[in-house]
Amino acid sequence: MTSKNSVRLGTEPGNVTRWIILGVVGIVFAFPILAMVEFTFRDGLSGAHTLDHWTGLFSEDAARTYRNLFTAIGNSVLLAVVTVGIVLVVLLPTMILVHLQFPRLKRVLEFICIIPITVPAIVLVVGLAPVYAVVVQVFGGSIWTLAFAYGITVLPYAYRAIQSNLDAVDMITLSEAGRTLSANWGSVLWHVLLPNLKRGVLAASFISVAVVLGEFTIASLLNRVNLQTALLQVGQSDPYVAIIFALLALLLAFVLLLSIGRIGRSRRTGSDS
């Protein structure tokens, strides 16, 4: 329950101001997207419009013509899954451990996780290139090994999503209550802590997927094929198909962000009831 006597600092914009801001932002983002959609229906330089570019994706020749693009989509999906696994297996337990047992190291962990966002991607690749020479020798040159680099890239976004959830839940009291009831640490983590961190975990996972699907620099400089590098290659021969798949990637990212918003609203509604 929210307190009726709580004091709000600052001024909150009214409904009219909110709609004006949302309208301006929506128009700014809508123009390039609508231009992309219109371009996919354009029939060359004639000025006419056609559905051939969309229906051509389902033709018999599409599987052969765009084989590399479909392979790149599978590679990006694999990279997204492995990257999310790295976040959940490495970052999440570390943050919970630091939050419960080593609170003095919270600033140190935050500094380490924020560093990648301050380093340009091309500089990061220069540092990762000799590391990947060893990775190739140990794990081979498979595309999934690129997830090690992506795991570093998504650290700032995943950390913020999980940390905001950790700060909103009294994890110490929950863990102590579980231990008092004779539950081991594995049971406490799985049955007590993780259900209360569902919002942060899902947000970190969705944001990680969106970042992986949109990453180009690291894959290009390390000579790996993912969705973005394949779109660049396809765009040189068939820009219509490249724009179509770029729109689909934007739609997927929008759905993921919308899912995060709905999860957040459902979480707040449950806590206020």
XYZ file of C-alpha atoms in Angstrom:
273
model
C 0.000 0.000 0.000
C 1.332 3.446 -0.831
C 1.140 6.066 1.892
C -1.328 8.908 1.296
C 0.924 11.268 3.276
C 4.004 10.609 1.168
C 5.655 13.727 -0.233
C 6.630 13.847 -3.914
C 9.759 15.841 -4.696
C 9.707 17.957 -7.825
C 6.841 18.468 -10.228
C 5.108 15.759 -12.207
C 4.059 16.578 -15.781
C 0.345 16.663 -16.434
C -1.514 14.416 -18.827
C -1.384 16.953 -21.661
C 2.364 17.405 -21.259
C 2.890 13.649 -21.214
C 0.940 13.172 -24.434
C 2.835 16.021 -26.104
C 6.187 14.500 -25.132
C 5.116 11.022 -26.213
C 3.733 12.412 -29.462
C 6.934 14.273 -30.346
C 9.111 11.281 -29.489
C 6.778 8.967 -31.400
C 6.909 11.143 -34.510
C 10.705 11.307 -34.394
C 10.962 7.520 -34.236
C 8.050 6.866 -36.602
C 9.437 8.734 -39.616
C 12.480 6.504 -40.292
C 10.517 3.333 -39.508
C 7.673 4.289 -41.833
C 10.229 5.179 -44.502
C 11.761 1.718 -44.129
C 8.350 0.070 -44.402
C 7.504 2.092 -47.528
C 10.869 1.217 -49.055
C 10.196 -2.524 -48.736
C 7.073 -2.119 -50.920
C 8.760 0.036 -53.555
C 9.070 -1.354 -57.058
C 12.473 -0.008 -58.043
C 12.573 3.563 -59.362
C 9.194 3.395 -61.072
C 7.376 4.857 -58.072
C 4.920 1.961 -57.908
C 4.517 -0.423 -54.988
C 4.494 -4.204 -54.888
C 4.404 -7.127 -52.461
C 7.021 -9.091 -54.379
C 9.818 -8.298 -51.919
C 7.825 -9.770 -49.022
C 6.365 -12.748 -50.860
C 9.775 -13.518 -52.338
C 10.993 -14.539 -48.893
C 8.704 -17.564 -49.045
C 9.581 -18.660 -52.561
C 11.460 -21.842 -53.392
C 14.579 -19.935 -54.412
C 14.707 -17.916 -51.181
C 16.217 -20.769 -49.171
C 19.144 -20.949 -51.581
C 19.482 -17.231 -52.264
C 19.387 -16.159 -48.627
C 20.977 -19.262 -47.125
C 23.693 -17.227 -45.405
C 21.112 -14.836 -43.977
C 19.030 -17.644 -42.486
C 22.215 -19.207 -41.106
C 23.126 -15.855 -39.569
C 19.703 -15.656 -37.891
C 20.300 -19.074 -36.352
C 23.753 -17.929 -35.219
C 22.322 -14.821 -33.562
C 19.656 -16.873 -31.780
C 22.342 -19.264 -30.530
C 24.490 -16.336 -29.383
C 21.525 -14.783 -27.580
C 20.777 -18.040 -25.725
C 24.413 -18.597 -24.694
C 24.823 -14.942 -23.659
C 21.709 -15.092 -21.484
C 23.073 -18.316 -19.990
C 26.327 -16.556 -19.111
C 24.393 -13.733 -17.442
C 22.238 -16.115 -15.404
C 25.013 -18.548 -14.456
C 27.851 -16.103 -13.789
C 26.523 -12.608 -13.123
C 23.302 -13.352 -11.210
C 24.804 -15.662 -8.522
C 27.738 -13.277 -8.114
C 25.439 -10.317 -7.524
C 23.326 -12.274 -5.027
C 26.447 -13.436 -3.177
C 27.863 -9.925 -2.993
C 24.496 -8.512 -1.911
C 24.098 -11.034 0.917
C 27.610 -11.816 2.119
C 29.973 -9.113 0.863
C 28.087 -5.796 0.716
C 31.376 -3.872 0.872
C 32.258 -5.232 -2.574
C 29.075 -3.898 -4.165
C 30.784 -0.741 -5.444
C 33.681 -2.762 -6.808
C 31.332 -5.120 -8.671
C 29.336 -2.187 -9.995
C 32.511 -0.515 -11.282
C 33.622 -3.713 -13.029
C 30.220 -4.238 -14.665
C 29.939 -0.618 -15.854
C 33.397 -0.510 -17.474
C 32.338 -2.125 -20.803
C 29.861 0.672 -21.545
C 32.677 3.235 -21.336
C 34.929 1.368 -23.772
C 34.196 1.725 -27.521
C 33.406 -1.571 -29.206
C 36.335 -1.299 -31.607
C 38.746 -0.784 -28.688
C 37.182 -3.751 -26.908
C 37.761 -5.916 -29.979
C 41.433 -4.908 -30.117
C 41.817 -6.224 -26.577
C 39.776 -9.356 -27.259
C 41.576 -10.323 -30.480
C 44.592 -11.982 -28.790
C 42.265 -13.586 -26.246
C 40.199 -15.127 -29.025
C 43.329 -16.562 -30.578
C 43.542 -18.723 -27.442
C 39.768 -19.319 -27.369
C 39.882 -20.718 -30.907
C 42.652 -23.109 -29.930
C 40.721 -24.363 -26.885
C 37.073 -24.289 -28.022
C 37.426 -24.052 -31.795
C 36.129 -21.328 -34.080
C 32.427 -22.037 -33.612
C 30.088 -19.050 -33.571
C 28.933 -19.682 -29.984
C 32.333 -18.655 -28.627
C 31.460 -15.075 -29.577
C 29.069 -15.157 -26.602
C 32.079 -14.702 -24.296
C 32.595 -11.235 -25.785
C 28.867 -10.515 -25.794
C 28.680 -11.509 -22.149
C 31.062 -8.630 -21.435
C 29.134 -6.251 -23.687
C 25.783 -6.815 -21.959
C 27.210 -6.572 -18.428
C 26.188 -2.926 -17.786
C 22.599 -3.455 -18.967
C 22.092 -6.783 -17.213
C 23.686 -5.487 -14.012
C 21.377 -2.462 -13.808
C 18.267 -4.551 -14.462
C 19.113 -7.105 -11.774
C 20.465 -4.580 -9.257
C 17.292 -2.480 -9.364
C 15.317 -5.611 -8.456
C 17.782 -6.536 -5.703
C 17.423 -3.088 -4.147
C 13.623 -3.369 -4.196
C 13.516 -6.689 -2.316
C 14.719 -7.409 1.229
C 16.953 -10.285 0.176
C 18.681 -10.584 3.556
C 15.423 -11.127 5.448
C 14.177 -13.625 2.855
C 17.408 -15.640 2.932
C 17.536 -15.641 6.727
C 13.919 -16.789 6.881
C 14.660 -19.630 4.499
C 17.741 -20.687 6.439
C 15.769 -20.534 9.694
C 13.340 -23.061 8.208
C 16.279 -25.445 7.629
C 16.517 -24.872 3.865
C 19.951 -25.200 2.315
C 21.412 -22.408 0.199
C 20.398 -24.101 -3.028
C 16.762 -24.262 -1.945
C 16.862 -20.696 -0.675
C 18.248 -19.494 -3.998
C 15.831 -21.485 -6.165
C 12.598 -21.343 -4.143
C 12.918 -18.058 -2.237
C 15.250 -15.573 -3.919
C 14.782 -16.242 -7.643
C 10.949 -15.935 -7.592
C 11.371 -12.468 -6.082
C 13.973 -11.576 -8.709
C 11.870 -12.704 -11.671
C 11.328 -9.182 -12.961
C 15.015 -8.287 -12.905
C 16.091 -11.617 -14.397
C 13.606 -11.367 -17.262
C 14.519 -7.739 -17.923
C 18.229 -8.592 -18.000
C 17.550 -11.535 -20.322
C 15.402 -9.544 -22.739
C 17.827 -6.635 -22.872
C 20.720 -9.050 -23.450
C 18.847 -10.622 -26.373
C 18.150 -7.192 -27.881
C 21.813 -6.148 -27.557
C 23.059 -9.399 -29.122
C 20.655 -9.151 -32.070
C 21.813 -5.601 -32.793
C 25.577 -6.098 -32.371
C 27.764 -5.622 -35.456
C 31.253 -4.334 -34.633
C 32.585 -7.242 -32.583
C 31.260 -9.911 -34.961
C 32.580 -8.064 -38.011
C 36.087 -7.479 -36.684
C 36.363 -11.025 -35.324
C 35.199 -12.448 -38.672
C 32.020 -14.042 -37.343
C 28.668 -14.143 -39.126
C 25.645 -12.910 -37.201
C 22.422 -11.170 -38.192
C 23.891 -7.696 -38.583
C 26.945 -8.725 -40.622
C 24.711 -10.847 -42.877
C 22.329 -7.910 -43.364
C 25.261 -5.808 -44.543
C 26.228 -8.443 -47.097
C 22.653 -8.960 -48.296
C 22.096 -5.212 -48.484
C 24.800 -4.920 -51.122
C 22.855 -7.197 -53.489
C 19.231 -6.907 -52.311
C 18.585 -3.883 -50.052
C 14.856 -4.645 -49.867
C 15.405 -7.963 -48.065
C 17.970 -6.365 -45.754
C 15.466 -3.683 -44.730
C 12.719 -6.295 -44.220
C 14.859 -8.301 -41.810
C 16.003 -5.115 -40.072
C 12.342 -4.233 -39.502
C 11.668 -7.701 -38.117
C 14.611 -7.317 -35.726
C 13.247 -3.946 -34.593
C 9.834 -5.522 -34.069
C 11.348 -8.276 -31.939
C 13.249 -5.726 -29.828
C 10.036 -3.707 -29.397
C 8.137 -6.812 -28.260
C 10.877 -7.606 -25.732
C 10.851 -4.071 -24.306
C 7.039 -4.102 -24.195
C 7.197 -7.384 -22.290
C 9.547 -5.802 -19.748
C 7.082 -2.940 -19.269
C 4.142 -5.290 -18.772
C 6.107 -7.373 -16.272
C 7.002 -4.205 -14.381
C 3.395 -3.011 -14.267
C 2.122 -6.408 -13.116
C 4.786 -6.468 -10.415
C 3.792 -3.029 -9.119
C 0.102 -3.915 -9.233
C 0.740 -7.053 -7.191
C 2.790 -5.169 -4.604
C 0.159 -2.393 -4.220
C -2.779 -4.780 -3.796
